[in-house]
mmCIF file of C-alpha atoms in Angstrom:
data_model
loop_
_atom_site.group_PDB
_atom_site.id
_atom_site.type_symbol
_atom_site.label_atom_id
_atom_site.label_comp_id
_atom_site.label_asym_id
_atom_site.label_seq_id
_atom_site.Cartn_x
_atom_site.Cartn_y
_atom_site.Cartn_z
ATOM 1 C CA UNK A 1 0.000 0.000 0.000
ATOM 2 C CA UNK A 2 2.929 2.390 0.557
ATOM 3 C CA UNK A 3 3.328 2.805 -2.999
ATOM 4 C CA UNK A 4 -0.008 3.667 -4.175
ATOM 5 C CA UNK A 5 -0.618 6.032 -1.218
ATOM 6 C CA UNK A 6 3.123 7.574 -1.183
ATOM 7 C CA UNK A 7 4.497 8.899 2.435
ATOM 8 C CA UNK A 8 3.261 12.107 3.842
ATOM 9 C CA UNK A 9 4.306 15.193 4.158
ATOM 10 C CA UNK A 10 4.587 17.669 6.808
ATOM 11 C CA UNK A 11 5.065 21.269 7.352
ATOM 12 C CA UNK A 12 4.896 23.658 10.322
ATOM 13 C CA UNK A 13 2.927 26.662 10.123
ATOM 14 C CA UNK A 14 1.529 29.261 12.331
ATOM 15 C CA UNK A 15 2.656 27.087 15.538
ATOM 16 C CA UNK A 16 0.359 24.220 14.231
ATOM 17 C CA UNK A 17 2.059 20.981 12.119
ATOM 18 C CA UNK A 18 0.053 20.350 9.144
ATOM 19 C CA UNK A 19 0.328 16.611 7.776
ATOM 20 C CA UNK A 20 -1.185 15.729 4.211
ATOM 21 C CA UNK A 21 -1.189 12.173 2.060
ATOM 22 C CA UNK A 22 -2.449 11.549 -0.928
ATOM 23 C CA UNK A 23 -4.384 8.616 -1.563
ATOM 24 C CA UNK A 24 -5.503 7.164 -4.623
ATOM 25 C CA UNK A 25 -8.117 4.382 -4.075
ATOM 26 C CA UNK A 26 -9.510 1.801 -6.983
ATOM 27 C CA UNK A 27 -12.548 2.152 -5.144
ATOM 28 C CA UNK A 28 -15.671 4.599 -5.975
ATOM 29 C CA UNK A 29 -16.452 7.869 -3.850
ATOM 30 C CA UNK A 30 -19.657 6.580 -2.550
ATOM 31 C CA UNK A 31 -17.584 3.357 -1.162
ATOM 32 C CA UNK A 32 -14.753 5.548 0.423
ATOM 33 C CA UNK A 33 -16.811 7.765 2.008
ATOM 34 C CA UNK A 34 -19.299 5.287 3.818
ATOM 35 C CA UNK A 35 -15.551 4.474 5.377
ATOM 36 C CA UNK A 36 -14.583 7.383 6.190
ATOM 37 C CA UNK A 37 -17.304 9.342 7.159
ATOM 38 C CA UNK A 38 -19.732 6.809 8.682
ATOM 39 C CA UNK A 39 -20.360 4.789 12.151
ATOM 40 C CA UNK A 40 -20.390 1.844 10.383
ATOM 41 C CA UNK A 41 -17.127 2.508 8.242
ATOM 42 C CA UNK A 42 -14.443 3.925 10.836
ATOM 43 C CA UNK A 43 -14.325 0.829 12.807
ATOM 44 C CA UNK A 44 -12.899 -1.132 9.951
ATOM 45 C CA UNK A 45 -9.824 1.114 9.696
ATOM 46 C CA UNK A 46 -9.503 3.945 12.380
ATOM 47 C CA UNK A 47 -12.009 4.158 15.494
ATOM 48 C CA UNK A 48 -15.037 3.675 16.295
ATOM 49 C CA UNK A 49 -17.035 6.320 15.980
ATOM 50 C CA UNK A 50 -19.567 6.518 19.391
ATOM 51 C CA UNK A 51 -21.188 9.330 18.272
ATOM 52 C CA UNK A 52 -20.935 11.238 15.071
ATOM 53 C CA UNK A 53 -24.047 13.806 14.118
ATOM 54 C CA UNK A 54 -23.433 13.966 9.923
ATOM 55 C CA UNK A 55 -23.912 17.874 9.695
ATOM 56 C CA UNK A 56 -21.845 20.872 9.932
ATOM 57 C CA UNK A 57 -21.137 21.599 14.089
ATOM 58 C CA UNK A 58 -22.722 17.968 14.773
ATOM 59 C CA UNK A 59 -20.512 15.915 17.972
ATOM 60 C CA UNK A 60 -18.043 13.505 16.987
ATOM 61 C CA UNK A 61 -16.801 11.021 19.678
ATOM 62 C CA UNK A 62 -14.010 8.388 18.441
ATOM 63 C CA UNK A 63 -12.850 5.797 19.979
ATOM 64 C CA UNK A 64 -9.187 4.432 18.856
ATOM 65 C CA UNK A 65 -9.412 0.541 18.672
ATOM 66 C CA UNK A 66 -5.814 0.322 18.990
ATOM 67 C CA UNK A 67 -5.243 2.420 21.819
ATOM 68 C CA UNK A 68 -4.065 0.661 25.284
ATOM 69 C CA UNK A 69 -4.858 3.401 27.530
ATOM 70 C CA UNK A 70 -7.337 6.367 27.234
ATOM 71 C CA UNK A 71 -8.332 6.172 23.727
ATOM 72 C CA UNK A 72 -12.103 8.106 23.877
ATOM 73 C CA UNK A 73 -11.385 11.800 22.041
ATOM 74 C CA UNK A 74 -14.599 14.138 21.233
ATOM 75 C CA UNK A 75 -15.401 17.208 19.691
ATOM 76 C CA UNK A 76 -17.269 18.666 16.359
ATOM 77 C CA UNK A 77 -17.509 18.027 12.570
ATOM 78 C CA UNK A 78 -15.933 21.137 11.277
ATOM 79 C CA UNK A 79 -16.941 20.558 7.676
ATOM 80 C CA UNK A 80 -19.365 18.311 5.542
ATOM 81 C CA UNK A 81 -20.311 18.060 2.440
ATOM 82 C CA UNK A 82 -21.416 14.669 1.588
ATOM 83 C CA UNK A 83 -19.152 12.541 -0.551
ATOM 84 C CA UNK A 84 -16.790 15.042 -0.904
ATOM 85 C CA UNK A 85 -15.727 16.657 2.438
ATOM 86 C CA UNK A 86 -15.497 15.031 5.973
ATOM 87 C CA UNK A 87 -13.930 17.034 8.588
ATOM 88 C CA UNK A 88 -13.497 16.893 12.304
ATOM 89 C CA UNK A 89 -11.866 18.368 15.059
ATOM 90 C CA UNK A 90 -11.033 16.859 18.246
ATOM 91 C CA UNK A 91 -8.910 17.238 21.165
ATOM 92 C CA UNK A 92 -6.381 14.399 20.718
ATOM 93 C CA UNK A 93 -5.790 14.844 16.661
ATOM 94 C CA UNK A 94 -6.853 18.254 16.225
ATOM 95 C CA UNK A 95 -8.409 18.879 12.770
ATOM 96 C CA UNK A 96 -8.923 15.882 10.623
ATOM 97 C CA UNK A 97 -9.882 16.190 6.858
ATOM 98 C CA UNK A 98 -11.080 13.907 4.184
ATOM 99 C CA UNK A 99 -11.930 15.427 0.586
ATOM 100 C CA UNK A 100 -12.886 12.939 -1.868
ATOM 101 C CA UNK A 101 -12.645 13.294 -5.650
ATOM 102 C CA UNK A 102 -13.425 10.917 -8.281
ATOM 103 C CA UNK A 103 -11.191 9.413 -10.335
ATOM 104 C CA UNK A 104 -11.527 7.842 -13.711
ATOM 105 C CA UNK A 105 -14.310 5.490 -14.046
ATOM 106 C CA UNK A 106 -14.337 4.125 -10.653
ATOM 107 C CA UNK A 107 -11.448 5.568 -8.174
ATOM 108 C CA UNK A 108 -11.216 8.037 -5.871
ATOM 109 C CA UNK A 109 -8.609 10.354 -4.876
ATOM 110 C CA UNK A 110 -8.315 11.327 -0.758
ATOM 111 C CA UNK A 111 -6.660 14.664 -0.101
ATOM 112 C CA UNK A 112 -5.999 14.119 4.008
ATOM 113 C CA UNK A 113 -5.049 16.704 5.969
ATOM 114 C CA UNK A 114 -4.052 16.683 9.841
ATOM 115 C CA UNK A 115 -3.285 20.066 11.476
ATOM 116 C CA UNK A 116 -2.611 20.350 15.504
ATOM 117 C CA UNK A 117 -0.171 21.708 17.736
ATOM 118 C CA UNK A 118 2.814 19.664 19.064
ATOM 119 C CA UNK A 119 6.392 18.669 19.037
ATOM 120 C CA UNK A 120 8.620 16.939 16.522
ATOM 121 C CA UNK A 121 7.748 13.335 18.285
ATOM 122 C CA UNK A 122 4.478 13.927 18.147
ATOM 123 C CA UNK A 123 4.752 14.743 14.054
ATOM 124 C CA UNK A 124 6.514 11.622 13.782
ATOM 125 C CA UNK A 125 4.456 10.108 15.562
ATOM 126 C CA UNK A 126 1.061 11.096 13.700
ATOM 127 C CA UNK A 127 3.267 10.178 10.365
ATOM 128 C CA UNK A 128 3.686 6.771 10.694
ATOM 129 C CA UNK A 129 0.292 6.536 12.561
ATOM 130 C CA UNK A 130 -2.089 8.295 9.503
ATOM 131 C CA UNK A 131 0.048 5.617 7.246
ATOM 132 C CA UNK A 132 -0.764 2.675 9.380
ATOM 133 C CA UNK A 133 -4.188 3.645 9.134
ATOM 134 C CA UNK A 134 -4.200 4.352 5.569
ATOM 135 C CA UNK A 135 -3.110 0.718 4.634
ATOM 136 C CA UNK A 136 -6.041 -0.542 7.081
ATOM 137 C CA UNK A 137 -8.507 1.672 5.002
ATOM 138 C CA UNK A 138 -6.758 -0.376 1.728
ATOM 139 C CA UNK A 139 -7.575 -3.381 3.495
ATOM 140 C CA UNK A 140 -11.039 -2.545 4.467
ATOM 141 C CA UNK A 141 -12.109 -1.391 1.183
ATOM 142 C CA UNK A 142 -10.759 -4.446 -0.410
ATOM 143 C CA UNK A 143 -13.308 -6.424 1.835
ATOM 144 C CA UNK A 144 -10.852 -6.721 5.065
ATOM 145 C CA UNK A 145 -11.763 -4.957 7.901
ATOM 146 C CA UNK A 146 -8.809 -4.745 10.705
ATOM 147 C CA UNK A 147 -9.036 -7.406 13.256
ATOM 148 C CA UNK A 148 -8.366 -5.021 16.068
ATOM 149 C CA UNK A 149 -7.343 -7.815 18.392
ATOM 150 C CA UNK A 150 -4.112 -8.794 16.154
ATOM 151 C CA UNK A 151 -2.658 -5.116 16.029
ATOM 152 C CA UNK A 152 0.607 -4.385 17.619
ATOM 153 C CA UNK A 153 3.160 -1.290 17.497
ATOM 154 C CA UNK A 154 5.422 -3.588 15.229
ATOM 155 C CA UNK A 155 4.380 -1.979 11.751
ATOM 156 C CA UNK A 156 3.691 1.411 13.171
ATOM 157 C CA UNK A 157 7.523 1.589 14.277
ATOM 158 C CA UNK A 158 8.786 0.492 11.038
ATOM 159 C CA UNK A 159 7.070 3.374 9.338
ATOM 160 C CA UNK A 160 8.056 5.718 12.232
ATOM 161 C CA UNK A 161 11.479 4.581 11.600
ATOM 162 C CA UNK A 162 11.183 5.521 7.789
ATOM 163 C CA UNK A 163 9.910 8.979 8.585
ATOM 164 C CA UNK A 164 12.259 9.782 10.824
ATOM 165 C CA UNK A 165 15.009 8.574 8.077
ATOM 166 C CA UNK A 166 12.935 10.825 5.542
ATOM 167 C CA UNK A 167 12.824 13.893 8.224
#
């Protein structure tokens, strides 16, 4: 999946880091947004989602799946436009967004931004976290969910190691 999703990239601006990716999915928009924007989607991939209100200022609680200790972070969807742009902001991860385009016949591209406050660890960090995600949401489009109970830090430091080699 790291080739057809490429690394991210990072840049800090106005005290806040600002992480994007570019993903292009063989998957259609309708298909890639019930994952990403949708209780029944963010499980598969990223966290469950214990509330999320699908509207401009609606409450968004996620819970991460992976997440040994306190993993329950809440706040509001800062932007929504259905099937193209999904965007929250909560305390833990700051402002999350999703904006979907087609592409060709039956792909999608996903523009991702991540924008919050924090130190060089945590960029790293959030790096190789977004792109261990990213492969799940591969997975789960391709009709495999992640099996929360087998994850383990091992892949997540092998891409933290590569960013920091990139940095």
């Amino acid at each position: 999946m790291t080739e057809s999703l490429g690394y991210g990239t990072s840049a800090f601006e106005d005290g806040a880091w600002l992480l994007h990716y570019e993903l292009h999915l063989p998957h259609p928009v309708d298909q890639v947004w019930a994952a990403v924007a949708t209780p029944g989607g963010l499980p598969g991939w990223l966290a469950a989602a214990d509330v999320l209100e699908p509207r401009l200022d609606g409450a968004v609680t996620l819970r991460w799946l992976n997440d040994e200790g306190d993993g329950v972070h809440s706040g509001t969807v800062t932007a929504w436009d259905p099937e193209h742009v999904a965007e929250y902001t909560i305390d833990l991860h700051g402002r999350i967004r999703f904006h979907l385009e087609p592409e060709g016949a039956h792909g999608t591209v996903v523009r991702f931004t991540n924008e919050f406050p924090g130190s060089e660890t945590l960029r790293l960090d959030c790096l190789a976290g977004w792109h261990n995600h990213f492969e799940f949401l591969a997975d789960a489009l391709d009709g495999r969910p992640k099996d929360w109970s087998s994850w383990s830090k091992e892949r997540w430091q092998e891409l933290r190691d590569v960013y920091v080699d990139r940095s």
